[in-house]
CSV table of N, CA and C in Angstrom, one decimal:
chain,number,residue,atom,x,y,z
A,1,MET,N,-29.1,78.9,34.7
A,1,MET,CA,-29.1,77.5,35.2
A,1,MET,C,-28.1,77.4,36.4
A,2,SER,N,-28.4,76.5,37.3
A,2,SER,CA,-27.5,76.4,38.5
A,2,SER,C,-27.0,75.0,38.6
A,3,VAL,N,-25.8,74.9,39.1
A,3,VAL,CA,-25.1,73.6,39.3
A,3,VAL,C,-24.7,73.5,40.8
A,4,VAL,N,-24.9,72.3,41.4
A,4,VAL,CA,-24.4,72.1,42.7
A,4,VAL,C,-23.1,71.5,42.7
A,5,ARG,N,-22.1,72.1,43.3
A,5,ARG,CA,-20.7,71.6,43.4
A,5,ARG,C,-20.2,71.7,44.8
A,6,ASN,N,-19.8,70.6,45.4
A,6,ASN,CA,-19.3,70.6,46.8
A,6,ASN,C,-20.3,71.3,47.7
A,7,GLY,N,-21.5,71.1,47.5
A,7,GLY,CA,-22.5,71.6,48.4
A,7,GLY,C,-22.9,73.1,48.2
A,8,GLU,N,-22.2,73.7,47.2
A,8,GLU,CA,-22.5,75.1,46.8
A,8,GLU,C,-23.3,75.2,45.5
A,9,VAL,N,-24.2,76.1,45.5
A,9,VAL,CA,-25.0,76.3,44.3
A,9,VAL,C,-24.3,77.4,43.5
A,10,ARG,N,-23.9,77.1,42.3
A,10,ARG,CA,-23.3,78.0,41.4
A,10,ARG,C,-24.0,78.2,40.1
A,11,SER,N,-24.0,79.3,39.5
A,11,SER,CA,-24.6,79.5,38.2
A,11,SER,C,-23.7,79.0,37.1
A,12,ALA,N,-24.3,78.3,36.1
A,12,ALA,CA,-23.5,77.8,35.0
A,12,ALA,C,-24.3,78.1,33.7
A,13,SER,N,-23.5,78.4,32.7
A,13,SER,CA,-24.1,78.6,31.4
A,13,SER,C,-24.5,77.3,30.7
A,14,ARG,N,-25.3,77.4,29.7
A,14,ARG,CA,-25.6,76.1,28.9
A,14,ARG,C,-24.4,75.5,28.3
A,15,SER,N,-23.4,76.4,27.9
A,15,SER,CA,-22.2,75.8,27.2
A,15,SER,C,-21.4,75.1,28.3
A,16,GLN,N,-21.3,75.6,29.5
A,16,GLN,CA,-20.6,74.9,30.5
A,16,GLN,C,-21.2,73.5,30.8
A,17,ILE,N,-22.5,73.5,30.9
A,17,ILE,CA,-23.2,72.2,31.2
A,17,ILE,C,-23.0,71.3,30.1
A,18,LEU,N,-23.1,71.8,28.8
A,18,LEU,CA,-22.9,70.9,27.7
A,18,LEU,C,-21.5,70.3,27.6
A,19,VAL,N,-20.5,71.1,27.9
A,19,VAL,CA,-19.2,70.7,27.8
A,19,VAL,C,-18.9,69.6,28.9
A,20,ARG,N,-19.5,69.9,30.1
A,20,ARG,CA,-19.3,69.0,31.2
A,20,ARG,C,-20.0,67.6,30.9
A,21,SER,N,-21.2,67.7,30.3
A,21,SER,CA,-21.9,66.5,29.9
A,21,SER,C,-21.1,65.7,28.8
A,22,ALA,N,-20.5,66.4,27.9
A,22,ALA,CA,-19.6,65.7,26.8
A,22,ALA,C,-18.4,65.1,27.5
A,23,LEU,N,-17.8,65.7,28.5
A,23,LEU,CA,-16.7,65.2,29.2
A,23,LEU,C,-17.1,63.8,29.9
A,24,LYS,N,-18.2,63.9,30.6
A,24,LYS,CA,-18.6,62.7,31.3
A,24,LYS,C,-19.0,61.6,30.4
A,25,LEU,N,-19.7,61.9,29.3
A,25,LEU,CA,-20.1,60.9,28.3
A,25,LEU,C,-18.9,60.2,27.6
A,26,ALA,N,-18.0,61.1,27.2
A,26,ALA,CA,-16.8,60.5,26.5
A,26,ALA,C,-16.0,59.7,27.4
A,27,TRP,N,-15.8,60.1,28.7
A,27,TRP,CA,-15.0,59.4,29.6
A,27,TRP,C,-15.7,58.0,29.9
A,28,GLY,N,-17.0,58.1,30.1
A,28,GLY,CA,-17.7,56.9,30.4
A,28,GLY,C,-17.7,55.8,29.3
A,29,LEU,N,-17.9,56.3,28.1
A,29,LEU,CA,-17.8,55.4,26.9
A,29,LEU,C,-16.4,54.8,26.7
A,30,LEU,N,-15.4,55.7,26.9
A,30,LEU,CA,-14.0,55.2,26.8
A,30,LEU,C,-13.7,54.2,27.9
A,31,SER,N,-14.1,54.4,29.1
A,31,SER,CA,-13.9,53.4,30.1
A,31,SER,C,-14.7,52.1,29.8
A,32,GLY,N,-15.9,52.2,29.3
A,32,GLY,CA,-16.6,51.0,29.0
A,32,GLY,C,-16.0,50.2,27.9
A,33,PHE,N,-15.5,50.9,26.8
A,33,PHE,CA,-14.8,50.2,25.8
A,33,PHE,C,-13.5,49.5,26.3
A,34,SER,N,-12.8,50.2,27.2
A,34,SER,CA,-11.6,49.6,27.8
A,34,SER,C,-11.9,48.3,28.6
A,35,VAL,N,-12.9,48.4,29.4
A,35,VAL,CA,-13.3,47.3,30.3
A,35,VAL,C,-13.8,46.1,29.4
A,36,GLY,N,-14.6,46.5,28.3
A,36,GLY,CA,-15.1,45.4,27.4
A,36,GLY,C,-13.9,44.7,26.7
A,37,MET,N,-13.0,45.5,26.2
A,37,MET,CA,-11.8,44.8,25.5
A,37,MET,C,-11.0,43.9,26.4
A,38,VAL,N,-10.7,44.4,27.7
A,38,VAL,CA,-10.0,43.6,28.6
A,38,VAL,C,-10.7,42.3,29.0
A,39,ALA,N,-12.0,42.5,29.2
A,39,ALA,CA,-12.9,41.3,29.5
A,39,ALA,C,-12.9,40.3,28.3
A,40,THR,N,-13.0,40.8,27.1
A,40,THR,CA,-13.0,39.9,25.9
A,40,THR,C,-11.7,39.2,25.8
A,41,LEU,N,-10.6,39.9,25.9
A,41,LEU,CA,-9.3,39.3,25.8
A,41,LEU,C,-9.0,38.3,26.9
A,42,GLY,N,-9.5,38.6,28.1
A,42,GLY,CA,-9.4,37.7,29.2
A,42,GLY,C,-10.1,36.4,29.0
A,43,LEU,N,-11.3,36.5,28.5
A,43,LEU,CA,-12.1,35.3,28.2
A,43,LEU,C,-11.6,34.5,27.0
A,44,ALA,N,-10.8,35.2,26.1
A,44,ALA,CA,-10.3,34.6,24.9
A,44,ALA,C,-9.3,33.4,25.3
A,45,ARG,N,-8.8,33.5,26.5
A,45,ARG,CA,-7.9,32.4,26.9
A,45,ARG,C,-8.6,31.1,27.0
A,46,TRP,N,-9.9,31.1,27.4
A,46,TRP,CA,-10.6,29.9,27.6
A,46,TRP,C,-11.6,29.6,26.4
A,47,VAL,N,-11.9,30.6,25.7
A,47,VAL,CA,-12.8,30.4,24.5
A,47,VAL,C,-12.1,30.9,23.3
A,48,PRO,N,-11.4,30.0,22.5
A,48,PRO,CA,-10.6,30.5,21.4
A,48,PRO,C,-11.3,31.3,20.4
A,49,VAL,N,-12.6,31.1,20.2
A,49,VAL,CA,-13.4,31.9,19.2
A,49,VAL,C,-13.4,33.4,19.6
A,50,LEU,N,-13.4,33.6,20.9
A,50,LEU,CA,-13.5,35.0,21.3
A,50,LEU,C,-12.2,35.8,21.0
A,51,GLY,N,-11.1,35.0,20.9
A,51,GLY,CA,-9.8,35.6,20.5
A,51,GLY,C,-9.9,36.3,19.1
A,52,ASP,N,-10.5,35.5,18.1
A,52,ASP,CA,-10.7,36.0,16.8
A,52,ASP,C,-11.7,37.2,16.8
A,53,VAL,N,-12.7,37.1,17.6
A,53,VAL,CA,-13.7,38.2,17.7
A,53,VAL,C,-13.0,39.5,18.3
A,54,ALA,N,-12.2,39.3,19.3
A,54,ALA,CA,-11.5,40.4,20.0
A,54,ALA,C,-10.6,41.1,19.0
A,55,ILE,N,-9.8,40.3,18.2
A,55,ILE,CA,-8.9,40.9,17.3
A,55,ILE,C,-9.6,41.6,16.2
A,56,ALA,N,-10.7,41.1,15.7
A,56,ALA,CA,-11.5,41.7,14.7
A,56,ALA,C,-12.1,43.0,15.2
A,57,ALA,N,-12.6,43.0,16.4
A,57,ALA,CA,-13.3,44.1,17.0
A,57,ALA,C,-12.3,45.2,17.5
A,58,PHE,N,-11.0,44.8,17.7
A,58,PHE,CA,-10.1,45.7,18.3
A,58,PHE,C,-9.8,46.9,17.4
A,59,GLY,N,-9.8,46.7,16.1
A,59,GLY,CA,-9.5,47.8,15.2
A,59,GLY,C,-10.7,48.8,15.2
A,60,MET,N,-11.9,48.4,15.2
A,60,MET,CA,-13.0,49.3,15.3
A,60,MET,C,-13.1,50.0,16.7
A,61,VAL,N,-12.9,49.3,17.7
A,61,VAL,CA,-12.9,49.8,19.1
A,61,VAL,C,-11.8,50.9,19.2
A,62,PHE,N,-10.6,50.6,18.6
A,62,PHE,CA,-9.5,51.5,18.7
A,62,PHE,C,-9.8,52.8,18.0
A,63,ILE,N,-10.4,52.7,16.9
A,63,ILE,CA,-10.8,54.0,16.1
A,63,ILE,C,-11.8,54.7,16.9
A,64,ILE,N,-12.8,54.1,17.5
A,64,ILE,CA,-13.9,54.7,18.3
A,64,ILE,C,-13.2,55.4,19.5
A,65,ALA,N,-12.3,54.6,20.2
A,65,ALA,CA,-11.6,55.2,21.3
A,65,ALA,C,-10.8,56.4,21.0
A,66,GLN,N,-10.1,56.4,19.8
A,66,GLN,CA,-9.4,57.6,19.4
A,66,GLN,C,-10.3,58.8,19.2
A,67,VAL,N,-11.5,58.6,18.6
A,67,VAL,CA,-12.5,59.7,18.4
A,67,VAL,C,-12.9,60.2,19.8
A,68,LEU,N,-13.2,59.2,20.7
A,68,LEU,CA,-13.6,59.7,22.1
A,68,LEU,C,-12.6,60.4,22.8
A,69,ILE,N,-11.3,60.0,22.6
A,69,ILE,CA,-10.2,60.8,23.3
A,69,ILE,C,-10.1,62.2,22.7
A,70,VAL,N,-10.3,62.3,21.4
A,70,VAL,CA,-10.3,63.7,20.7
A,70,VAL,C,-11.4,64.5,21.3
A,71,VAL,N,-12.6,63.9,21.4
A,71,VAL,CA,-13.8,64.6,21.9
A,71,VAL,C,-13.5,65.0,23.3
A,72,TRP,N,-12.9,64.2,24.1
A,72,TRP,CA,-12.6,64.5,25.5
A,72,TRP,C,-11.6,65.6,25.6
A,73,VAL,N,-10.6,65.6,24.8
A,73,VAL,CA,-9.6,66.6,24.9
A,73,VAL,C,-10.2,67.9,24.4
A,74,MET,N,-11.0,67.9,23.4
A,74,MET,CA,-11.6,69.2,22.9
A,74,MET,C,-12.6,69.7,24.0
A,75,SER,N,-13.3,68.8,24.7
A,75,SER,CA,-14.2,69.2,25.8
A,75,SER,C,-13.4,69.9,26.9
A,76,VAL,N,-12.2,69.3,27.2
A,76,VAL,CA,-11.4,69.9,28.3
A,76,VAL,C,-10.9,71.3,27.9
A,77,VAL,N,-10.5,71.4,26.6
A,77,VAL,CA,-10.1,72.8,26.2
A,77,VAL,C,-11.2,73.7,26.2
A,78,ALA,N,-12.4,73.3,25.7
A,78,ALA,CA,-13.6,74.2,25.7
A,78,ALA,C,-13.9,74.6,27.2
A,79,TRP,N,-13.9,73.6,28.1
A,79,TRP,CA,-14.2,73.9,29.5
A,79,TRP,C,-13.2,74.9,30.0
A,80,VAL,N,-12.0,74.8,29.7
A,80,VAL,CA,-11.0,75.8,30.2
A,80,VAL,C,-11.3,77.2,29.6
A,81,VAL,N,-11.5,77.2,28.4
A,81,VAL,CA,-11.8,78.5,27.7
A,81,VAL,C,-13.1,79.2,28.3
A,82,ILE,N,-14.1,78.4,28.5
A,82,ILE,CA,-15.4,78.9,29.0
A,82,ILE,C,-15.1,79.4,30.5
A,83,THR,N,-14.4,78.6,31.2
A,83,THR,CA,-14.1,79.0,32.6
A,83,THR,C,-13.3,80.3,32.7
A,84,VAL,N,-12.3,80.4,31.9
A,84,VAL,CA,-11.5,81.6,31.9
A,84,VAL,C,-12.3,82.8,31.5
A,85,ARG,N,-13.1,82.7,30.5
A,85,ARG,CA,-13.9,83.8,30.1
A,85,ARG,C,-14.9,84.2,31.1
A,86,SER,N,-15.5,83.2,31.8
A,86,SER,CA,-16.5,83.6,32.8
A,86,SER,C,-15.8,84.2,34.1
A,87,VAL,N,-14.6,83.8,34.4
A,87,VAL,CA,-13.9,84.4,35.5
A,87,VAL,C,-13.5,85.9,35.2
A,88,LYS,N,-13.2,86.2,33.9
A,88,LYS,CA,-12.8,87.5,33.5
A,88,LYS,C,-14.0,88.5,33.6
A,89,ARG,N,-15.2,88.0,33.6
A,89,ARG,CA,-16.4,88.9,33.6
A,89,ARG,C,-16.6,89.4,35.0
């Protein structure tokens, strides 16, 4: 498989592509949760019910965010390991 990076076509293994996809997905979801929580807390100033919803949802979102951070860190470590192994070859 090949990947285009900075205008260059490079070969990439399936594991490299999978890890890169996991990185992008985890980062995107984490960013989405962050924006959603900030927006909900911001709106809670004007809509008091949203404050209760935000507080109730914060625990669940926090746990999901922690899982996504762990997935992201594991993906970074896997990406480094795969890159180092492919450079040694």
